[in-house]
mmCIF file of C-alpha atoms and ligand atoms in Angstrom:
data_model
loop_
_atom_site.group_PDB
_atom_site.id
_atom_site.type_symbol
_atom_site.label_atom_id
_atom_site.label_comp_id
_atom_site.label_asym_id
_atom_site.label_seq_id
_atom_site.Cartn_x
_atom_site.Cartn_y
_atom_site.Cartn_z
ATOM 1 C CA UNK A 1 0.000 0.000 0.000
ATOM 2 C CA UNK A 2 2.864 2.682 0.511
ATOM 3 C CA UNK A 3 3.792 2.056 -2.790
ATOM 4 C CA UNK A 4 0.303 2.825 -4.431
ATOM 5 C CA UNK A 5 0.286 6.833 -3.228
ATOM 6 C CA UNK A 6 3.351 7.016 -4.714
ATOM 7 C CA UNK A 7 1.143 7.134 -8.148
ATOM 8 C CA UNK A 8 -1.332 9.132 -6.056
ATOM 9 C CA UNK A 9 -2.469 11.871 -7.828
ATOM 10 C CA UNK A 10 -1.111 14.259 -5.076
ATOM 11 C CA UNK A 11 2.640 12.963 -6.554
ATOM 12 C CA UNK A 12 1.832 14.075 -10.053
ATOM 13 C CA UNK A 13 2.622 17.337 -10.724
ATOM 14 C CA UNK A 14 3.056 18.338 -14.667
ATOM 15 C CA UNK A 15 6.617 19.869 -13.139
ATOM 16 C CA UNK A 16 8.005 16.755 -11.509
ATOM 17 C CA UNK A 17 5.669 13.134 -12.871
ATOM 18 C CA UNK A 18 6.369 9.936 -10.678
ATOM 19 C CA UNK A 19 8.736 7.259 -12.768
ATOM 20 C CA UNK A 20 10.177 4.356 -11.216
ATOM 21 C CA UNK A 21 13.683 5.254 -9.932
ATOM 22 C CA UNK A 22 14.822 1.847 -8.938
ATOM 23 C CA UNK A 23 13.555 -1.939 -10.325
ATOM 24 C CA UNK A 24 11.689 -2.592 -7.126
ATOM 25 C CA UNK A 25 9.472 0.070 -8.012
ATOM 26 C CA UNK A 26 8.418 -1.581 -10.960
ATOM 27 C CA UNK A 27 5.920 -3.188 -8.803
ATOM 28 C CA UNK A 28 3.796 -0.249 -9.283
ATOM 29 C CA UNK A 29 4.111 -0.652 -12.851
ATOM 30 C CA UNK A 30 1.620 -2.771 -13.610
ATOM 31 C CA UNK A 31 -1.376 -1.148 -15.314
ATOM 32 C CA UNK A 32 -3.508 -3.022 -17.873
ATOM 33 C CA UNK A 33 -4.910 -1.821 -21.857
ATOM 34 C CA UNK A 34 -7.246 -3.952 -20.494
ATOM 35 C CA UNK A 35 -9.836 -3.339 -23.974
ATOM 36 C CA UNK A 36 -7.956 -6.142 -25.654
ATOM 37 C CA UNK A 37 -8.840 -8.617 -22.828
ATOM 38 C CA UNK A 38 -10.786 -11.600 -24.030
ATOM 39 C CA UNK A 39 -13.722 -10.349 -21.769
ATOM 40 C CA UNK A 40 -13.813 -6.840 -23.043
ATOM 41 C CA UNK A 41 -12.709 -7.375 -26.624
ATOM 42 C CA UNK A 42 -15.559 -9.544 -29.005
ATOM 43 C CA UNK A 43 -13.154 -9.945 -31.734
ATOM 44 C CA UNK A 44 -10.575 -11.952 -29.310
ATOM 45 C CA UNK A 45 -10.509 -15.433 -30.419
ATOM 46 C CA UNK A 46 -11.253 -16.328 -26.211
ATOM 47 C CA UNK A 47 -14.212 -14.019 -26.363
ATOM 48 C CA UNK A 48 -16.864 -16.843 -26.385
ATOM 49 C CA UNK A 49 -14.831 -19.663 -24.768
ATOM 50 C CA UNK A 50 -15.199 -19.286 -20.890
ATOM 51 C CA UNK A 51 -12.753 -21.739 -20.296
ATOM 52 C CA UNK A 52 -9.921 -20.247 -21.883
ATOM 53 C CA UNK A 53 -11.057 -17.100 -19.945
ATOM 54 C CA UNK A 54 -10.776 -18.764 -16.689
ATOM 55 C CA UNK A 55 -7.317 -20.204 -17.399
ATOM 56 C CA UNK A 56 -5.922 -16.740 -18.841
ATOM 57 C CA UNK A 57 -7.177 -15.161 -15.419
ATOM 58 C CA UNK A 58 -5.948 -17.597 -13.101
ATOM 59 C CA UNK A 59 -2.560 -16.927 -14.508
ATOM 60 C CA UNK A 60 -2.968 -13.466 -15.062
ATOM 61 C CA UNK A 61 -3.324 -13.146 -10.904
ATOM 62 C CA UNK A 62 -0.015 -14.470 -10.384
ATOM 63 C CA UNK A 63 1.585 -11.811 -12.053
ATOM 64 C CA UNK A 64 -0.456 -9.204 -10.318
ATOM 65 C CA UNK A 65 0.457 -11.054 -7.131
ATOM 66 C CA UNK A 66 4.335 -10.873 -7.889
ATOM 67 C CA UNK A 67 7.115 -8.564 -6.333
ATOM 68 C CA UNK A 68 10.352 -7.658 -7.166
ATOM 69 C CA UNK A 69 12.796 -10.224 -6.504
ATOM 70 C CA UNK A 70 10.331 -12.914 -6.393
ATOM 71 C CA UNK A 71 10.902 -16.275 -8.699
ATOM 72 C CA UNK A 72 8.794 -16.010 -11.175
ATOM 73 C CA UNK A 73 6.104 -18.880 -10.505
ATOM 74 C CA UNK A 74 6.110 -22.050 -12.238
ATOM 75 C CA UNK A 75 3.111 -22.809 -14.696
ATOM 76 C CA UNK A 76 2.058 -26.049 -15.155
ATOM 77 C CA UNK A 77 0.995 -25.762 -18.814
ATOM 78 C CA UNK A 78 -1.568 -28.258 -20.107
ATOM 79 C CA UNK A 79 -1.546 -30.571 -23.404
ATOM 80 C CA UNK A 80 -3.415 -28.040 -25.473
ATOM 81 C CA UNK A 81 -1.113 -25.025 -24.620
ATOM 82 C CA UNK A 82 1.823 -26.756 -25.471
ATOM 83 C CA UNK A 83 0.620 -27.934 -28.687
ATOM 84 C CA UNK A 84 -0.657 -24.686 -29.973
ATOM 85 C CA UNK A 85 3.263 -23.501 -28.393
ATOM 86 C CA UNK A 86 4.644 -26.250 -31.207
ATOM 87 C CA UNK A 87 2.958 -25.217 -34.058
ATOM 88 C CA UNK A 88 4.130 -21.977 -33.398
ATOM 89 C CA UNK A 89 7.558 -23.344 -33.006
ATOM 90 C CA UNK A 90 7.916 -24.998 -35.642
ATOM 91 C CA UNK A 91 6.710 -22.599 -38.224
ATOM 92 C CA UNK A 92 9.294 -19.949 -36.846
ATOM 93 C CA UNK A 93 11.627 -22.712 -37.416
ATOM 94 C CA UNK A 94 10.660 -23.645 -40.994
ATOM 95 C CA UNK A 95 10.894 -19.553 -41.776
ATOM 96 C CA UNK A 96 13.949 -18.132 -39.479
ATOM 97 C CA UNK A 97 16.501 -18.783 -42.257
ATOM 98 C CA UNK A 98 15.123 -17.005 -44.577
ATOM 99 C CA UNK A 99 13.534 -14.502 -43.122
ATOM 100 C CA UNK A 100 14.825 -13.611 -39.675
ATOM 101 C CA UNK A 101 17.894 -11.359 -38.828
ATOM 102 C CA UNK A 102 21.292 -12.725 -37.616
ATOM 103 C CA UNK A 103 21.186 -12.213 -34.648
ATOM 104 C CA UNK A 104 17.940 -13.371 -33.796
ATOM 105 C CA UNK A 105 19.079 -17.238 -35.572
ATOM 106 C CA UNK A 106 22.053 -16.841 -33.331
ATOM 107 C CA UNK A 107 20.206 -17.035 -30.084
ATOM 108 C CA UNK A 108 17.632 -19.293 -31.182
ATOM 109 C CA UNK A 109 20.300 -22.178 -31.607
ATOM 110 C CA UNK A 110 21.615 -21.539 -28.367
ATOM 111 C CA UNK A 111 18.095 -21.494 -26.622
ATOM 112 C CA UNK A 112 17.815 -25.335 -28.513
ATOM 113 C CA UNK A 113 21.358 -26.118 -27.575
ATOM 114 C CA UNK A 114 20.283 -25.357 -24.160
ATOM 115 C CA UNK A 115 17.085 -27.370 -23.943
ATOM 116 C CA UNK A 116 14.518 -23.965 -23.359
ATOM 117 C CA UNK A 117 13.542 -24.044 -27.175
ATOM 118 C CA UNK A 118 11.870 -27.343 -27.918
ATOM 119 C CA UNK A 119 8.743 -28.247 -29.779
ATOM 120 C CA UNK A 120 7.574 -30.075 -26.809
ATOM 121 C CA UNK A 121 6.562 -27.786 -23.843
ATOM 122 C CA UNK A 122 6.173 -23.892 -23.358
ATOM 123 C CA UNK A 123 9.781 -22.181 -21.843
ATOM 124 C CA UNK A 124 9.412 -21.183 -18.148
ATOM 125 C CA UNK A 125 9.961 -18.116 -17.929
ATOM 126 C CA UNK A 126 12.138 -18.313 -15.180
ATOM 127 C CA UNK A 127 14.636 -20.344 -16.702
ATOM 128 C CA UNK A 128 14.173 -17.898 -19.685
ATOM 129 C CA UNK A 129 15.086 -15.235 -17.596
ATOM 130 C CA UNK A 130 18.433 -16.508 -16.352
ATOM 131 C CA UNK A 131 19.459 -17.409 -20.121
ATOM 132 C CA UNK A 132 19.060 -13.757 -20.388
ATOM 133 C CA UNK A 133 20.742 -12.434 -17.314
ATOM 134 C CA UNK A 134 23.888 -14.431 -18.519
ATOM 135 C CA UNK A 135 23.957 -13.063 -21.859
ATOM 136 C CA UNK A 136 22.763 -9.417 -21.794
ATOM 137 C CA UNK A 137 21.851 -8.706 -18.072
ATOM 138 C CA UNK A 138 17.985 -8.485 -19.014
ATOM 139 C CA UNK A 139 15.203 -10.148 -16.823
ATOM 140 C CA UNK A 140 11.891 -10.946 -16.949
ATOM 141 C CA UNK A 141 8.769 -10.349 -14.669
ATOM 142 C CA UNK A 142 5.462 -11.580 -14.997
ATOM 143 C CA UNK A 143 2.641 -8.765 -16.281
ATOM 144 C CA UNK A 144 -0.975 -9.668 -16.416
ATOM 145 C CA UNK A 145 -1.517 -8.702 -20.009
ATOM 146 C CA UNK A 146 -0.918 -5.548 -22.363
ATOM 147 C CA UNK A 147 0.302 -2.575 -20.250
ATOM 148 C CA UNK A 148 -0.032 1.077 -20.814
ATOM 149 C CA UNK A 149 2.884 1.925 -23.181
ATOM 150 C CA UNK A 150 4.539 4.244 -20.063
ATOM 151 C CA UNK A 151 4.487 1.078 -17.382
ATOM 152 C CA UNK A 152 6.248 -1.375 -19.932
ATOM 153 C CA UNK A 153 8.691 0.949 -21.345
ATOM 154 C CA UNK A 154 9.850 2.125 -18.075
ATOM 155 C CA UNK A 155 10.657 -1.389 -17.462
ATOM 156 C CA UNK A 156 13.103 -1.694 -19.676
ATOM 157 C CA UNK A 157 15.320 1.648 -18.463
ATOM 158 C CA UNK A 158 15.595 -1.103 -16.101
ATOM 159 C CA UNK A 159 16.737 -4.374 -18.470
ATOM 160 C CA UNK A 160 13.279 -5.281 -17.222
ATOM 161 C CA UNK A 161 10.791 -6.960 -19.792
ATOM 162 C CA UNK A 162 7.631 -7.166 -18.673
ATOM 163 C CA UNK A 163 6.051 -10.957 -20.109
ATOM 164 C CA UNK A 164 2.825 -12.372 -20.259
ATOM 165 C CA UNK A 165 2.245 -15.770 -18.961
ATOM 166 C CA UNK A 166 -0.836 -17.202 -20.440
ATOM 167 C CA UNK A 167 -1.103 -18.368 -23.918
ATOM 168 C CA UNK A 168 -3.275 -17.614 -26.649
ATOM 169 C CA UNK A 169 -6.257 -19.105 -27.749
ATOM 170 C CA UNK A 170 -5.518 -22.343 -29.461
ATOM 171 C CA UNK A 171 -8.028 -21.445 -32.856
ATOM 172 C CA UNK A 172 -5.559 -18.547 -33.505
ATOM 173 C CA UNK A 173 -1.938 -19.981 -33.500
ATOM 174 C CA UNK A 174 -0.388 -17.761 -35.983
ATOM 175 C CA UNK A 175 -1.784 -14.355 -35.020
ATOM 176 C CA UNK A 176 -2.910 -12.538 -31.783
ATOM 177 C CA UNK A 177 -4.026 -9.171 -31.266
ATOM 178 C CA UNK A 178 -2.702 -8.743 -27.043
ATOM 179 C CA UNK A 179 0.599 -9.911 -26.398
ATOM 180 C CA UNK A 180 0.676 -13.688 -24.996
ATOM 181 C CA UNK A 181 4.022 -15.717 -23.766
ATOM 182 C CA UNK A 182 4.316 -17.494 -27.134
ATOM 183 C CA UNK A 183 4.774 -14.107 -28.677
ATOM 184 C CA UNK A 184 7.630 -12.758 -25.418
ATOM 185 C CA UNK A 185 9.306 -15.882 -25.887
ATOM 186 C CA UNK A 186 9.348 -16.678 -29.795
ATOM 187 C CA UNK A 187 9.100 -12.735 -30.624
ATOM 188 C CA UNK A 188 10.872 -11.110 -27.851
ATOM 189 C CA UNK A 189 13.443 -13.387 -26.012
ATOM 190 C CA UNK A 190 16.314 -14.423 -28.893
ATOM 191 C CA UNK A 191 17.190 -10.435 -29.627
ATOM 192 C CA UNK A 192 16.719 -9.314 -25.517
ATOM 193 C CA UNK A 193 19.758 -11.559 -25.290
ATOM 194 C CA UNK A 194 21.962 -9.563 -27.879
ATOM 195 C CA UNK A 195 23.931 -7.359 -26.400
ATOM 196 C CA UNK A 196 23.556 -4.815 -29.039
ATOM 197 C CA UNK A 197 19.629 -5.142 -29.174
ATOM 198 C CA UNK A 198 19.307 -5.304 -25.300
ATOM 199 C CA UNK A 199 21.189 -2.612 -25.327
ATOM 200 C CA UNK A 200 18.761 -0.316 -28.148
ATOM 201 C CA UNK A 201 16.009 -1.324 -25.602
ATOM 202 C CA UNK A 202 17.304 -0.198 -22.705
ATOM 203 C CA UNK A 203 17.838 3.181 -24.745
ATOM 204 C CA UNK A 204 13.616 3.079 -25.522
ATOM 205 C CA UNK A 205 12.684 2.927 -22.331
ATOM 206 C CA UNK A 206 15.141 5.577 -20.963
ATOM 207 C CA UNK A 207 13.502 8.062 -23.198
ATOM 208 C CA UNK A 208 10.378 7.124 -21.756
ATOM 209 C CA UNK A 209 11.424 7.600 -18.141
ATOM 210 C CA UNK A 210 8.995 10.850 -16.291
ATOM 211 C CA UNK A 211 5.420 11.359 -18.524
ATOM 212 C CA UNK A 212 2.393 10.278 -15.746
ATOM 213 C CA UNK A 213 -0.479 8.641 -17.273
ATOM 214 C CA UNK A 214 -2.830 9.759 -14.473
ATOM 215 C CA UNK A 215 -1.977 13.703 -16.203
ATOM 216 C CA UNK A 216 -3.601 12.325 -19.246
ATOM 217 C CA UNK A 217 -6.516 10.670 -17.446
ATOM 218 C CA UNK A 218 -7.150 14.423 -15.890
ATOM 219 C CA UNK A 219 -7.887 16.283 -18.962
ATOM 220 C CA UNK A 220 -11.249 16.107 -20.624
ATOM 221 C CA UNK A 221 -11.483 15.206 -23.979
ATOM 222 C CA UNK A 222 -12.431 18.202 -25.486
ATOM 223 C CA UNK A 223 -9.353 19.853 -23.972
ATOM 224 C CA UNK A 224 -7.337 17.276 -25.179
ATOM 225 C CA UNK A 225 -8.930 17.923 -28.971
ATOM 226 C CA UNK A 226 -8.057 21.832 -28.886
ATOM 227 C CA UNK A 227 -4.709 21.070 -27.782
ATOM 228 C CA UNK A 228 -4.465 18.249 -30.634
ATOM 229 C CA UNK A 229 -5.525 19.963 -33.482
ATOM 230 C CA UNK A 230 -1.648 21.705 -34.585
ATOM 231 C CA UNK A 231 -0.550 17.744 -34.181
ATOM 232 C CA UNK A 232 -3.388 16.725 -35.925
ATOM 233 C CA UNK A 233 -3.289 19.213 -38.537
ATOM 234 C CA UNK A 234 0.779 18.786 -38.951
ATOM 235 C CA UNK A 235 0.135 14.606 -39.683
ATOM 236 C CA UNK A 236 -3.142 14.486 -41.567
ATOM 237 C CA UNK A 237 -5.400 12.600 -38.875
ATOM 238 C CA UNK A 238 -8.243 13.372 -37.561
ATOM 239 C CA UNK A 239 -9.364 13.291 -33.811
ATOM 240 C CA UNK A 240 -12.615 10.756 -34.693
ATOM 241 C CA UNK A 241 -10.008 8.403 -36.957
ATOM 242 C CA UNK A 242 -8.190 7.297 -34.091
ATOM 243 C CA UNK A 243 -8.831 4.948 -31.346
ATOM 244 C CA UNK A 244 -9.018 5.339 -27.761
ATOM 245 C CA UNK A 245 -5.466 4.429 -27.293
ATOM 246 C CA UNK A 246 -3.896 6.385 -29.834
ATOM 247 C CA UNK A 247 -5.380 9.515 -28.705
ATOM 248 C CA UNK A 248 -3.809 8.852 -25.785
ATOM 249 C CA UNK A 249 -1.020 8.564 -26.868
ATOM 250 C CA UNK A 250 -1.012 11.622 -28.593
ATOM 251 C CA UNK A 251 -2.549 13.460 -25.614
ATOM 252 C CA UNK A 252 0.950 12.131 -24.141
ATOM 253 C CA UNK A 253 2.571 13.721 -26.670
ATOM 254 C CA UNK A 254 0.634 17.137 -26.208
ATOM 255 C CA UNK A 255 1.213 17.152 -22.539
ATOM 256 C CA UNK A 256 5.088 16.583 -22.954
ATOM 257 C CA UNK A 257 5.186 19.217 -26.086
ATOM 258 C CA UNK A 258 2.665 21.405 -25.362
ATOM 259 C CA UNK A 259 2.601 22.181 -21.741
ATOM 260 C CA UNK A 260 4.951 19.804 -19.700
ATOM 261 C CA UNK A 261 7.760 18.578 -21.183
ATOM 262 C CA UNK A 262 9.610 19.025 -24.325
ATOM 263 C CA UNK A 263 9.661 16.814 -27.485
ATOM 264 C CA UNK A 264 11.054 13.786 -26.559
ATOM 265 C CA UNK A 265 7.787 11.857 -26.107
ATOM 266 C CA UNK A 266 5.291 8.931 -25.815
ATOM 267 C CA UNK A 267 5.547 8.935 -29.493
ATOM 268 C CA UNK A 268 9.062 8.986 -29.981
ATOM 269 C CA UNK A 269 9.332 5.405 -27.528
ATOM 270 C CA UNK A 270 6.077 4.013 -28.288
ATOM 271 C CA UNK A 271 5.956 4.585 -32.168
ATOM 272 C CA UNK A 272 10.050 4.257 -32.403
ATOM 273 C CA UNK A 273 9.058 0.996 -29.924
ATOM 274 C CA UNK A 274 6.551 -0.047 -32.239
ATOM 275 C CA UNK A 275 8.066 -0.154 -35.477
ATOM 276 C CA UNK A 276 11.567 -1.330 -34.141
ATOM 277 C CA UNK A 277 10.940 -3.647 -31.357
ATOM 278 C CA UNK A 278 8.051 -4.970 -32.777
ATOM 279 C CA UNK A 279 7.587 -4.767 -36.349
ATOM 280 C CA UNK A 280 10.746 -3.701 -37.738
ATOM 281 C CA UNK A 281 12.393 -4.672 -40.619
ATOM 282 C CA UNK A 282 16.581 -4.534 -41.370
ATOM 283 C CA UNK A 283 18.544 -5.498 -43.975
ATOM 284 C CA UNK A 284 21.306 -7.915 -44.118
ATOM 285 C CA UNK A 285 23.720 -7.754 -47.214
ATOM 286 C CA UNK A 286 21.261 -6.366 -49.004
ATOM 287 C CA UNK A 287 18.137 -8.787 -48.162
ATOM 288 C CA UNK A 288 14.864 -7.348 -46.218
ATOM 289 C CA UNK A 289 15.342 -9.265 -42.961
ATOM 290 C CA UNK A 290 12.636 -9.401 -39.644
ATOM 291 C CA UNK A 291 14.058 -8.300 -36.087
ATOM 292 C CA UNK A 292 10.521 -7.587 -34.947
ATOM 293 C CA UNK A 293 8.862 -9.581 -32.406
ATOM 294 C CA UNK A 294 5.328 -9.312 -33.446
ATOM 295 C CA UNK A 295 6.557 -10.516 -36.964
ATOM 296 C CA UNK A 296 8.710 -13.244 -35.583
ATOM 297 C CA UNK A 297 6.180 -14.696 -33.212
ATOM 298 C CA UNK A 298 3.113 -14.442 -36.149
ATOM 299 C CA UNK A 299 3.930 -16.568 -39.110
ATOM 300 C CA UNK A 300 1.055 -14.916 -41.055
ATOM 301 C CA UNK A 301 2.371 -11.343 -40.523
ATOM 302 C CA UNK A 302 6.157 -12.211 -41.047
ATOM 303 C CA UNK A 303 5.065 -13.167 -44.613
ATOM 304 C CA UNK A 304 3.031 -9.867 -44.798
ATOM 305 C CA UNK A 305 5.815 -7.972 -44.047
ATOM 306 C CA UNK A 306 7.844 -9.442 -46.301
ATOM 307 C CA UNK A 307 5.669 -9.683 -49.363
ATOM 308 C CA UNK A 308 4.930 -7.086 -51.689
ATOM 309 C CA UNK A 309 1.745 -5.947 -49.844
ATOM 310 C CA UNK A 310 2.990 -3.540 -47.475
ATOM 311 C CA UNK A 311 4.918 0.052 -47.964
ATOM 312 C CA UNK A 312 8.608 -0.628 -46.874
ATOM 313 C CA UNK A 313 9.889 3.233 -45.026
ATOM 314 C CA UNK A 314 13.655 3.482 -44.314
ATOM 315 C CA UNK A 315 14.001 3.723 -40.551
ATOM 316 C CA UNK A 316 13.930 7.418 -39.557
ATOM 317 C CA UNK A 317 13.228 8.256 -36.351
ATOM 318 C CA UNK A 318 11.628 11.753 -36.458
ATOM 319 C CA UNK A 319 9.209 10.375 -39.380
ATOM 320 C CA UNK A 320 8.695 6.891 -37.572
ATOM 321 C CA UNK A 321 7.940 8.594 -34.329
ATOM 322 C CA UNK A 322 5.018 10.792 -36.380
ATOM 323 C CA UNK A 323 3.519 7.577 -37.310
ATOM 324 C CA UNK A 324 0.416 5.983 -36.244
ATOM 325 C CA UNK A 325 0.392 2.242 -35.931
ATOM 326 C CA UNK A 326 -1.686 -0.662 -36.724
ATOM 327 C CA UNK A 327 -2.488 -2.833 -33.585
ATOM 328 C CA UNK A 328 -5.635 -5.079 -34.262
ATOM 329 C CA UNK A 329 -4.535 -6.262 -37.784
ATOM 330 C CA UNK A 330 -1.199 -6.488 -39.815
ATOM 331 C CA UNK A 331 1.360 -3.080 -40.517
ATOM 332 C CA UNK A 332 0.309 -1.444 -43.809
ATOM 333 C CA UNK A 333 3.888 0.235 -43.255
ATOM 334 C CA UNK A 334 6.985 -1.213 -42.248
ATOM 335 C CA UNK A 335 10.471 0.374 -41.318
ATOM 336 C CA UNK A 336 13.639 -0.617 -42.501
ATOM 337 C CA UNK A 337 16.761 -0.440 -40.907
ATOM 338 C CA UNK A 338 20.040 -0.320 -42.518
ATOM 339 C CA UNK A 339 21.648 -2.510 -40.012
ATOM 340 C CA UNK A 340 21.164 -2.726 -36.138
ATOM 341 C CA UNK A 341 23.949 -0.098 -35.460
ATOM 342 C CA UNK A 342 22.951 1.850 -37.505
ATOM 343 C CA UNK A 343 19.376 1.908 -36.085
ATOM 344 C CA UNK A 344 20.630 2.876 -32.717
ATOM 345 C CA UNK A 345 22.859 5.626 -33.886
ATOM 346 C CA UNK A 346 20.007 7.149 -35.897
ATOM 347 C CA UNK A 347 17.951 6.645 -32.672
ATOM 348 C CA UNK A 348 20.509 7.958 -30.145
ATOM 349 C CA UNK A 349 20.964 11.271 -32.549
ATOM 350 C CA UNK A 350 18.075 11.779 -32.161
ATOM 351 C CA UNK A 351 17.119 11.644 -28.642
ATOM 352 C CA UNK A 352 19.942 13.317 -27.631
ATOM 353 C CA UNK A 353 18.654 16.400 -29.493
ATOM 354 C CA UNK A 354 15.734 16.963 -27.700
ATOM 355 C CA UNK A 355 15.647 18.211 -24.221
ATOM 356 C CA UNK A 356 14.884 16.192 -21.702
ATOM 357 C CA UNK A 357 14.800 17.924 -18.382
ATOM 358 C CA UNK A 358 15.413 14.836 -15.839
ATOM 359 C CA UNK A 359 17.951 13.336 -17.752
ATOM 360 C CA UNK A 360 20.626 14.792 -15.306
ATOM 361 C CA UNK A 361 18.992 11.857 -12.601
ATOM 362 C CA UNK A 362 19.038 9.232 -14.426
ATOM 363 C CA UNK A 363 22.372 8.600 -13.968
ATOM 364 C CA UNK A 364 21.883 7.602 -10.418
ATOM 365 C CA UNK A 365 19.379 5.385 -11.201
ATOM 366 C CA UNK A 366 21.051 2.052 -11.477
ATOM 367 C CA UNK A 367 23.629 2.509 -8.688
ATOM 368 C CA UNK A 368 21.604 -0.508 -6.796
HETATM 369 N N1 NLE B 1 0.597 -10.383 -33.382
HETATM 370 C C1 NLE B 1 1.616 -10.889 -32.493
HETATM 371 C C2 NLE B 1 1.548 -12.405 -32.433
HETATM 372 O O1 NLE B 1 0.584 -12.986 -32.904
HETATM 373 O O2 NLE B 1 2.442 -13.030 -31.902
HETATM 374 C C3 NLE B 1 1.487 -10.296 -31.117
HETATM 375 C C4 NLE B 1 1.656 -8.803 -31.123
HETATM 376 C C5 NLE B 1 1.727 -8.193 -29.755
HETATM 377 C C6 NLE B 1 2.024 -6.739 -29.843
HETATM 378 FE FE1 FE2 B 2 5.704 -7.478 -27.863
#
């Protein structure tokens, strides 16, 4: 209970926002998009199935019940969840050599080497997590399902990722709309462990490090529409186009422009996040390769991205940032990066060029 006035809204002020200064405090970093939910959303494959509701909740609770510095609990998954976990499996590994980046292959063959990448049974993600600890310092907690853009990203200032538990719904193998373990672990685990990649992530989430989301909560909508319509204007959208989420992420980015902070922004780590982390694209001696984890972890989108359906954008960051995203169905636009390093020097230009007026703390943040 101390921990929860700490996000009081007495301890937001637009001048000095709450963020989690140490790891432990990610325990107050737990807050749901809970629309996608099976029992909110009627186009999630669960939506009807009661059963698979139950199970997705009863696994869901232990991540609400965990703390920092807890093991992360032992699931005992059943015969159904490991199958649909196998198909997955093996249609990543019918399409990784062709289609997936380097680096990513790399740490796949040492996750089979090691035993924690089999057909057979779902990873634990507690043995996932100490794979990554040895290779890149990363670790993993357990979240109950999609969390506000601000709560995961702050996680990984810390070399935190924040990973479902539960597993999607076995009629939809190859595609899910909320993030489930299949997707952390297929999508998400084989780059967290490259240094270089682990280290891009890290980056994401620092920028993300001081916006409140209870400061967004607090302004009406209408206020939020005056105080959108230069953004709006400047990128073509309109305020009824957009979805409940991206407008607020764009209120976000209206708070931190317009009247809080400067430009570095919700949009520059959740878009930037979005179509690097999760969908992005790189090449590799001159062939379109997939680093993202929503591509790697979703057979039918990784051959989406890498037909000739979709628009392929070089990776910019100020244009990326300025882009809205797809999250219920597959990217009409993908970005390409030229190489990994090259991705994080574009991204580290730019962040460093906008004013960021905490940055001086962050320094002491990891002292431990
Ligand atoms: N569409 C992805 C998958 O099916 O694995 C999940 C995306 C989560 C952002
Ligand atoms: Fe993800």
């Amino acid at each position: 209970l101390g921990h929860v006035t700490l996000i009081g809204e007495d301890n937001i002020s637009a001048k000095n926002p709450w963020f989690p200064r140490h790891a432990s405090e990610l325990d107050n970093c737990n807050h749901l998009m809970t629309k996608y939910e099976p029992d909110l959303d009627m186009n999630h494959p669960g939506f009807a199935d009661k059963e698979y509701r139950a199970r997705r909740k009863d696994i869901a609770e232990i991540a609400f019940a965990y703390k920092y510095g807890d093991a992360i609990p032992h699931i005992e998954y059943c015969e159904t969840e490991n199958k649909t976990w196998g198909s997955v499996f093996n249609t990543v590994l019918e399409l990784m050599p062709k289609h997936a980046c380097s680096e990513y292959c790399r740490v796949f063959k040492l996750l089979q080497e090691e035993g924690i990448f089999t057909a057979e049974r779902i990873p634990q993600l507690e043995e996932m997590s100490n794979f990554l600890k040895r290779h890149t310092g990363f670790s993993l907690r357990p979240a109950a399902g999609l969390l506000t853009a601000r709560d995961f990203l702050a996680s990984l200032a810390f070399r935190i990722f924040q990973s479902t538990q539960y597993v999607r719904h076995k009629n939809t193998p190859y595609h899910t709309p909320e993030p489930d373990c299949i997707h952390e672990l297929l999508g998400h685990m084989p780059l967290l462990a490259d240094p270089s990649f682990a280290q891009f992530s890290q980056e994401i989430g620092l920028a993300s490090l001081g916006a409140s989301d209870a400061e967004i909560e607090k302004l009406s909508t209408k206020t939020l529409q005056q105080q959108m319509s230069p953004v709006l204007n400047a990128t073509s959208m309109s305020w009824s186009s957009l979805d409940t989420r991206d407008r607020v992420n764009i209120s976000c980015e209206i708070l931190e422009t317009g009247f809080t902070r400067d430009s570095y922004t919700k949009r520059v780590t959740l878009q930037v996040y979005w179509f690097t982390v999760e969908f992005g694209l790189c090449k590799e001696s001159g062939v379109v390769k997939a680093y993202g984890a929503g591509l790697l972890s979703a057979y039918g989108e990784l051959l989406h991205a890498l037909s000739d359906k979709p628009e392929l954008r070089p990776f910019e960051p100020a244009v990326t940032a300025v882009q809205p995203y797809q999250d219920q169905e597959y990217q009409p636009i993908y970005y390409v990066a030229e190489s990994f390093d090259d991705m994080k020097d574009k991204f580290r230009r730019w962040v460093s060029a906008m004013s960021r007026p905490f940055e001086k703390n962050l320094n002491h943040l990891f002292s431990n």
